[in-house]
Coordinates of N, CA and C in Angstrom, one line a residue:
X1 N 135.9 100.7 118.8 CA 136.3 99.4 119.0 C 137.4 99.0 118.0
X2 N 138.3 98.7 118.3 CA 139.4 98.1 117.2 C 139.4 97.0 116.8
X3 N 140.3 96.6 115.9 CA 139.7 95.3 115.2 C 140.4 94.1 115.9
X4 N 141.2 94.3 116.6 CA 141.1 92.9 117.7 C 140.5 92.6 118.5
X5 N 139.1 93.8 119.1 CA 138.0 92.9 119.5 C 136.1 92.5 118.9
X6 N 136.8 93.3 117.2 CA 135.5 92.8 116.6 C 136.2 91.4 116.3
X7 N 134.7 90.6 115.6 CA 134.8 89.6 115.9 C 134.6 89.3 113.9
X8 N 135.2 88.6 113.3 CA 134.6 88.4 111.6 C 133.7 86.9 111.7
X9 N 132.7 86.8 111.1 CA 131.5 85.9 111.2 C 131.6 85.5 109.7
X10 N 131.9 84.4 109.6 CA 131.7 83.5 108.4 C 130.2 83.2 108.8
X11 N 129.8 83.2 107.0 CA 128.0 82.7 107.2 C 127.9 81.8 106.1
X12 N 127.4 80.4 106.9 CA 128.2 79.4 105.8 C 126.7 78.1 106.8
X13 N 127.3 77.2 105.9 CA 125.7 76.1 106.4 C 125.4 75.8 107.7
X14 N 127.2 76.0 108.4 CA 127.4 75.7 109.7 C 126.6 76.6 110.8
X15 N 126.6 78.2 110.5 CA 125.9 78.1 111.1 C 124.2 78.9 111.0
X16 N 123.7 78.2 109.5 CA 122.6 78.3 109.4 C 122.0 77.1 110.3
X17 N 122.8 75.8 110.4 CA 122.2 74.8 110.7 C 121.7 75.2 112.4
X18 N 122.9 75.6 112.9 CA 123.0 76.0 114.5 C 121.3 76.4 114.8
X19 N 121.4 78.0 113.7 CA 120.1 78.8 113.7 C 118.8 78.0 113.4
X20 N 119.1 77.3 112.5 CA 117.8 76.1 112.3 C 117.2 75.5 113.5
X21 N 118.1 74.8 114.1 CA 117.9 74.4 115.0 C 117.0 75.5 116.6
X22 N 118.0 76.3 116.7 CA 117.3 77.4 117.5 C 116.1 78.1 117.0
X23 N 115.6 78.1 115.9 CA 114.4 78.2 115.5 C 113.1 77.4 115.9
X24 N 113.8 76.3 115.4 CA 113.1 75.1 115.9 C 112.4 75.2 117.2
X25 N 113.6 75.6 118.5 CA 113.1 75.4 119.9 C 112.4 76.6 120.3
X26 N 111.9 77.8 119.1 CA 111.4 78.7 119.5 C 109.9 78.8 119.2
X27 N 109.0 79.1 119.8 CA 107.4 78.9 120.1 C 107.2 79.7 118.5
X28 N 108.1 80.8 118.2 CA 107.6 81.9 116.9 C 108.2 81.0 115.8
X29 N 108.7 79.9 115.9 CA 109.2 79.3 114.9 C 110.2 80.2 113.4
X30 N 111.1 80.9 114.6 CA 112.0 81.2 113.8 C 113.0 82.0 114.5
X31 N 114.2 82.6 114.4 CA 115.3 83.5 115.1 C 116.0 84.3 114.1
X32 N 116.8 85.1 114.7 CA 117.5 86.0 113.9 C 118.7 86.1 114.5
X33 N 119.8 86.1 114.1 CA 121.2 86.3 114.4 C 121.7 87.9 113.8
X34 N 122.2 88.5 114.4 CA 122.5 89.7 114.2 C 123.8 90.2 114.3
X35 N 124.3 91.0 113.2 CA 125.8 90.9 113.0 C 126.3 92.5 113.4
X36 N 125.2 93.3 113.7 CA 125.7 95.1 114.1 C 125.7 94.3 115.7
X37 N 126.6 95.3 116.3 CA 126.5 95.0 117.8 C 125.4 95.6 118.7
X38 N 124.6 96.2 118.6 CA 123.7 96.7 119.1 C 122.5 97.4 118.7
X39 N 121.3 97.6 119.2 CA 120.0 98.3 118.5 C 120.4 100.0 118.2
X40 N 121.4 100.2 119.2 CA 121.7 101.4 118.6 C 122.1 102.2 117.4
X41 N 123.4 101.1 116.8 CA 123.4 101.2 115.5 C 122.6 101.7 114.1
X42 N 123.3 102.5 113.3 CA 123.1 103.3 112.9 C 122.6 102.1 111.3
X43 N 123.1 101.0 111.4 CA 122.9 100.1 109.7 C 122.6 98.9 110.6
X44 N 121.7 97.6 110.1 CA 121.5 96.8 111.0 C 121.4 95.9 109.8
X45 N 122.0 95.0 109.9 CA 122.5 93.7 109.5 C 122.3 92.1 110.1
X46 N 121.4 91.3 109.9 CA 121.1 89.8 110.7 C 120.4 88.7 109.6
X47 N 120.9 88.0 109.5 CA 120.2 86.6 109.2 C 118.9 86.4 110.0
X48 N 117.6 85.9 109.1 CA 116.6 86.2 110.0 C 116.1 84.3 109.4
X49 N 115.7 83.7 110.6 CA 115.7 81.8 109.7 C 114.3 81.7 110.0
X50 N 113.4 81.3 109.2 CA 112.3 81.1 109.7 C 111.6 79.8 109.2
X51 N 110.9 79.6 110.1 CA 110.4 78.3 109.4 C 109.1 77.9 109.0
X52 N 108.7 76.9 107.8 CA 107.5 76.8 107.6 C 106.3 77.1 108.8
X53 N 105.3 77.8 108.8 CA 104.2 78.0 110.0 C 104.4 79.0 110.9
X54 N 105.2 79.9 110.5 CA 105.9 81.1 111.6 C 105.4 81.9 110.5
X55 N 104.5 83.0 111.7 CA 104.0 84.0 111.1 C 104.1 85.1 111.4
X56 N 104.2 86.3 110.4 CA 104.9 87.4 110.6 C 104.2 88.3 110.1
X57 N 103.1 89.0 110.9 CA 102.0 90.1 110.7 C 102.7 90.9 110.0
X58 N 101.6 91.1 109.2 CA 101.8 92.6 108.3 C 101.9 93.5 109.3
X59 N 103.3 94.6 108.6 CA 103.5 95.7 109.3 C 104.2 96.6 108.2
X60 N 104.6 97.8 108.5 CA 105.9 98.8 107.5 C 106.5 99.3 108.4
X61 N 106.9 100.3 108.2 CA 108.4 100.7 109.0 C 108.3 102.0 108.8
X62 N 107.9 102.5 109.2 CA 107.3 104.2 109.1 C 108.1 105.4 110.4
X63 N 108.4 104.6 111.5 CA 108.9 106.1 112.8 C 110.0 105.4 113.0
X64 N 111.0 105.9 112.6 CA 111.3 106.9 111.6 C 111.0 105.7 109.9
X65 N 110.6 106.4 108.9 CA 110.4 105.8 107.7 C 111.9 105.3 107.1
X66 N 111.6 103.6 107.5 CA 113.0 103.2 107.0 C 112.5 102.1 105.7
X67 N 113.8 101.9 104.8 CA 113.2 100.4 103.5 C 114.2 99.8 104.4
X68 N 114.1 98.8 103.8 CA 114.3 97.1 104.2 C 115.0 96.3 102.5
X69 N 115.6 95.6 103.1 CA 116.6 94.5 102.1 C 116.4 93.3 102.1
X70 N 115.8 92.5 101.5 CA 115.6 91.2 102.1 C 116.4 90.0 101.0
X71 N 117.3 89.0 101.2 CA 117.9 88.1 100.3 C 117.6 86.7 100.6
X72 N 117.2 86.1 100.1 CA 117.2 84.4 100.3 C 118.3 83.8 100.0
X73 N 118.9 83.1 100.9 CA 120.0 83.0 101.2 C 119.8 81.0 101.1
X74 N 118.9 80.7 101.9 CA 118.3 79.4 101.4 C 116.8 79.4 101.7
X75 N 116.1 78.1 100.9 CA 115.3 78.2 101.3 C 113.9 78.9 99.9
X76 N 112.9 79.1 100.0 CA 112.0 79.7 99.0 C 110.9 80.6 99.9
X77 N 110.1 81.6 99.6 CA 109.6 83.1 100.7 C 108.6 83.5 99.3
X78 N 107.3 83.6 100.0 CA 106.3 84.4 99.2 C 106.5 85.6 99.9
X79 N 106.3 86.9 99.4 CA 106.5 88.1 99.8 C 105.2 89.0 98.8
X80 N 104.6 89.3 100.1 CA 103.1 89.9 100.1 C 103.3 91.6 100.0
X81 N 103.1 92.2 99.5 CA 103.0 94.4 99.5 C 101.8 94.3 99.3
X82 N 101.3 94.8 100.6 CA 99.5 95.0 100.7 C 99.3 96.6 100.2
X83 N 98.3 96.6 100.2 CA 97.4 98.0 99.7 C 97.3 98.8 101.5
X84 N 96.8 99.9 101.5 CA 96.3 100.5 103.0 C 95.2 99.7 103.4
X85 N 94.2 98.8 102.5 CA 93.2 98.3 103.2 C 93.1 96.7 103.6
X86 N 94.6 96.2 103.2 CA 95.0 94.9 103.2 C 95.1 94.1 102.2
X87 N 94.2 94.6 100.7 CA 94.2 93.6 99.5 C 95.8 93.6 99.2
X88 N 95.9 92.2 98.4 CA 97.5 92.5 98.2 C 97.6 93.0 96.8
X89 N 98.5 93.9 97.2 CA 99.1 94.8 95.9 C 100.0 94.2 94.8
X90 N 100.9 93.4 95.4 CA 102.1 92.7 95.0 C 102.4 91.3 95.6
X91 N 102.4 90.2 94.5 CA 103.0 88.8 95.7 C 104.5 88.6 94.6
X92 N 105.4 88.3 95.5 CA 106.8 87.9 94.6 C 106.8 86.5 95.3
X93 N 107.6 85.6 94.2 CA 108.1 84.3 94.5 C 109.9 84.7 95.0
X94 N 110.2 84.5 96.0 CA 111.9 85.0 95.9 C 112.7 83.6 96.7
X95 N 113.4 83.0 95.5 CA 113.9 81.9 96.0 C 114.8 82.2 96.5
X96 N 116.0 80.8 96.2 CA 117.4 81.0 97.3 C 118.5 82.3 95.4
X97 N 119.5 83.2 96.1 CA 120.0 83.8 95.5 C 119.3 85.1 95.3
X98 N 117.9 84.9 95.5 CA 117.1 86.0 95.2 C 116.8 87.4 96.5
X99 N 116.3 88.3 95.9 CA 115.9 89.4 96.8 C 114.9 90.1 96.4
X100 N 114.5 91.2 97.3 CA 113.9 92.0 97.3 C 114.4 93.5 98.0
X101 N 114.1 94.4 97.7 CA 113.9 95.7 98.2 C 112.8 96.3 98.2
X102 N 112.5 96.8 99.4 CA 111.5 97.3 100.1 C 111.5 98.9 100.3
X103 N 111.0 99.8 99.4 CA 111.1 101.1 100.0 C 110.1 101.1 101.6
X104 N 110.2 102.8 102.3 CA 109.6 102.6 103.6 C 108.4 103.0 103.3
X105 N 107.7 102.5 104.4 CA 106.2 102.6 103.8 C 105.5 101.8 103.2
X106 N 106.1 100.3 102.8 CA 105.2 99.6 102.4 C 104.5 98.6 103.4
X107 N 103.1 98.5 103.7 CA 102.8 97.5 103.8 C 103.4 95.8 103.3
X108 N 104.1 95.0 104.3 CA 104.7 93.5 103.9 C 104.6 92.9 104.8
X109 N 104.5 91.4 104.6 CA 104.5 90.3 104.9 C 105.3 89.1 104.0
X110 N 105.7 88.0 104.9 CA 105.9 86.8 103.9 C 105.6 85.4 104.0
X111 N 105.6 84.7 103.8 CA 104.8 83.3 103.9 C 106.5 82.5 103.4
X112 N 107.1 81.3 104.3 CA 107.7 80.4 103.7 C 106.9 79.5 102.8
X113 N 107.4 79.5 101.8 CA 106.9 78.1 100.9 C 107.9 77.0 100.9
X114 N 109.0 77.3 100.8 CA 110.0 75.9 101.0 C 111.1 76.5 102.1
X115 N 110.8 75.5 103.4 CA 111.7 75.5 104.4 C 112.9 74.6 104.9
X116 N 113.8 75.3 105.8 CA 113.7 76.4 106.3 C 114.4 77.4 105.4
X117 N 113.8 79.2 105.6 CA 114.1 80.0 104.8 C 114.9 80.5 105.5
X118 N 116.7 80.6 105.1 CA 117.3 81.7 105.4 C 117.1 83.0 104.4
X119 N 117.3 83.6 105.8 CA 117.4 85.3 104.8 C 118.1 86.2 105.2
X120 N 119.2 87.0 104.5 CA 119.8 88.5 105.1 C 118.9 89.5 105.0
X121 N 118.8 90.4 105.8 CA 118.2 91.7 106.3 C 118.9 92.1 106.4
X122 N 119.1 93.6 105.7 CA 119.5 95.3 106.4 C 118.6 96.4 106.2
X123 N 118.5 97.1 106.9 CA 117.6 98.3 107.2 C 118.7 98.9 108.1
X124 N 117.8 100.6 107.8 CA 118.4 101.2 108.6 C 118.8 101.3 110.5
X125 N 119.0 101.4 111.1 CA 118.7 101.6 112.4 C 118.4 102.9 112.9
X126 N 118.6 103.2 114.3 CA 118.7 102.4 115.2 C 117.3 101.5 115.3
X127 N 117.2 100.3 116.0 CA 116.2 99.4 116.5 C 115.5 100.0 117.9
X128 N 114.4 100.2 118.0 CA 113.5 100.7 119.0 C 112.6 99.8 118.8
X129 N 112.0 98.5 119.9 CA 111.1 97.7 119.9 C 109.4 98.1 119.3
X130 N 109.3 99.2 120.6 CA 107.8 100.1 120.7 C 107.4 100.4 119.3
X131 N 108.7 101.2 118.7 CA 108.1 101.8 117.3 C 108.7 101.4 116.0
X132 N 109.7 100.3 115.9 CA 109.9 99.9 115.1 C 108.7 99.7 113.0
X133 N 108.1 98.5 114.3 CA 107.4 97.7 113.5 C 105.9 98.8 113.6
X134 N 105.3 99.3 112.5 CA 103.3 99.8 112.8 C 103.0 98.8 111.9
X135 N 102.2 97.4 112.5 CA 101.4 96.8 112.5 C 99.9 97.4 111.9
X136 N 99.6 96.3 110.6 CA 98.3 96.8 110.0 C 97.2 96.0 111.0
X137 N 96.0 97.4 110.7 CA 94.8 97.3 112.0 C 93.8 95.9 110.7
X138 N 94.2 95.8 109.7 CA 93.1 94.7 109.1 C 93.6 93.1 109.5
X139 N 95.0 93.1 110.1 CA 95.6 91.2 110.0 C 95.4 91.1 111.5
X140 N 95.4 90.0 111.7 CA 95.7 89.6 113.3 C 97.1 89.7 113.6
X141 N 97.1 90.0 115.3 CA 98.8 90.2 115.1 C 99.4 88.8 115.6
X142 N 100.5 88.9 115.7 CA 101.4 87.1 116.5 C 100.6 86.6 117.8
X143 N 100.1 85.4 117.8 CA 99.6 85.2 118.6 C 98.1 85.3 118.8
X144 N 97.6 86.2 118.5 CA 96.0 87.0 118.3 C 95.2 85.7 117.4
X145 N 94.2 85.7 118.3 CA 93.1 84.8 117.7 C 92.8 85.1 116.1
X146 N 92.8 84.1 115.5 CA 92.7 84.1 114.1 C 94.4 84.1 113.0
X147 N 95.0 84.5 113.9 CA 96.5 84.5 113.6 C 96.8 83.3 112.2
X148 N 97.0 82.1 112.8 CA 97.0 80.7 112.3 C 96.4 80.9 110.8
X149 N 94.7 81.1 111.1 CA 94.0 81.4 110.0 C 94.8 82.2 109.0
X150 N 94.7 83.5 109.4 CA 95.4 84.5 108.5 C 96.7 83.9 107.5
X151 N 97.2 83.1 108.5 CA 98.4 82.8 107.7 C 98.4 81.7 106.5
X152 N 97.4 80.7 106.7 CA 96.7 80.0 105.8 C 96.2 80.6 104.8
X153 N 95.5 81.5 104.8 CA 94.9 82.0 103.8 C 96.0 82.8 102.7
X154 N 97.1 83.3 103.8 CA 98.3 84.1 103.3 C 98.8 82.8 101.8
X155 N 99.2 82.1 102.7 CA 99.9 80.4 102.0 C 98.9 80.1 100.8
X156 N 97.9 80.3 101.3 CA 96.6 79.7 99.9 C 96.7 80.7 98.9
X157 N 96.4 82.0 99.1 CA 96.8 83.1 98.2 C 98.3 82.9 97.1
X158 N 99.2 82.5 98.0 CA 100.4 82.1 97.3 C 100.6 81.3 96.4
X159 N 100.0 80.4 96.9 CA 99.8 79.1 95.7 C 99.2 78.6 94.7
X160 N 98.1 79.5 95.1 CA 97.1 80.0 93.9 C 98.1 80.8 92.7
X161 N 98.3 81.5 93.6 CA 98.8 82.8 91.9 C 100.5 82.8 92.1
X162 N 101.2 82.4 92.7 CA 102.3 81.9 92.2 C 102.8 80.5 91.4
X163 N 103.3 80.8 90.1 CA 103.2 80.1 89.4 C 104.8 78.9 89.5

């Protein structure tokens, strides 16, 4: 592709707000905008916006074993690293400016505390739906009865021991 038909993306409040909003109108209460042009892609790059009540099962990234980059961009994100049996291992507070790195293999989750949370993600690619994400067998997954709960308890855990 040459560079007269990529496109350069300024990421600026303009269009976090857009995303906000598209978040809003989505049932998962939250969207991702994505800056690689396709799942094929070999580095995968997206703003991922989410909003207070949007819940995001514990999972890792194992086939193939990829880490993860996460930045707050705006916004404030509890960030959960569970154990194999689901106790949490690790809670971070990661505000706006802040990040995390994720080697592969960890069990994670995150809880917004102050919304809406923008965030940059990179990981490796390519994107494969089926196997992306291995979901832990102890949380409920999106949607799955008790879901809601789970996430409450996630948020209560947070607030308790983040200071």
């Amino acid at each position: 592709m040459s560079g007269a038909e990529k496109k350069v993306q300024l990421i600026n409040e303009e269009l976090w707000s857009t995303l906000i909003r598209k978040a809003e109108e989505s049932p998962r209460r939250r969207t991702n905008f994505n800056f690689h042009s396709s799942d094929s892609d070999l580095f995968h790059r997206f703003l991922n916006v989410i909003l207070e009540g949007s819940y995001i099962a514990p999972h890792r990234h194992i086939t193939p074993p990829k880490a993860e980059h996460f930045l707050v961009l705006k916004g404030e994100i509890a960030f959960f690293i569970f154990e194999e049996d689901g106790q949490v291992r690790e809670l971070y507070r990661v505000s706006e400016g802040q990040g995390i790195d994720i080697p592969e293999g960890f069990w994670h989750s995150l809880v917004v505390l102050r919304g809406p949370a923008v965030c940059f993600e990179a990981k490796p690619g390519p994107y494969h739906p089926v196997s992306d994400k291995h979901f832990s067998p102890w949380a409920p997954l999106e949607g799955e009865e008790g879901a809601k709960e789970y996430l409450e308890k996630l948020k209560d855990i947070a607030l308790t021991n983040l200071i």
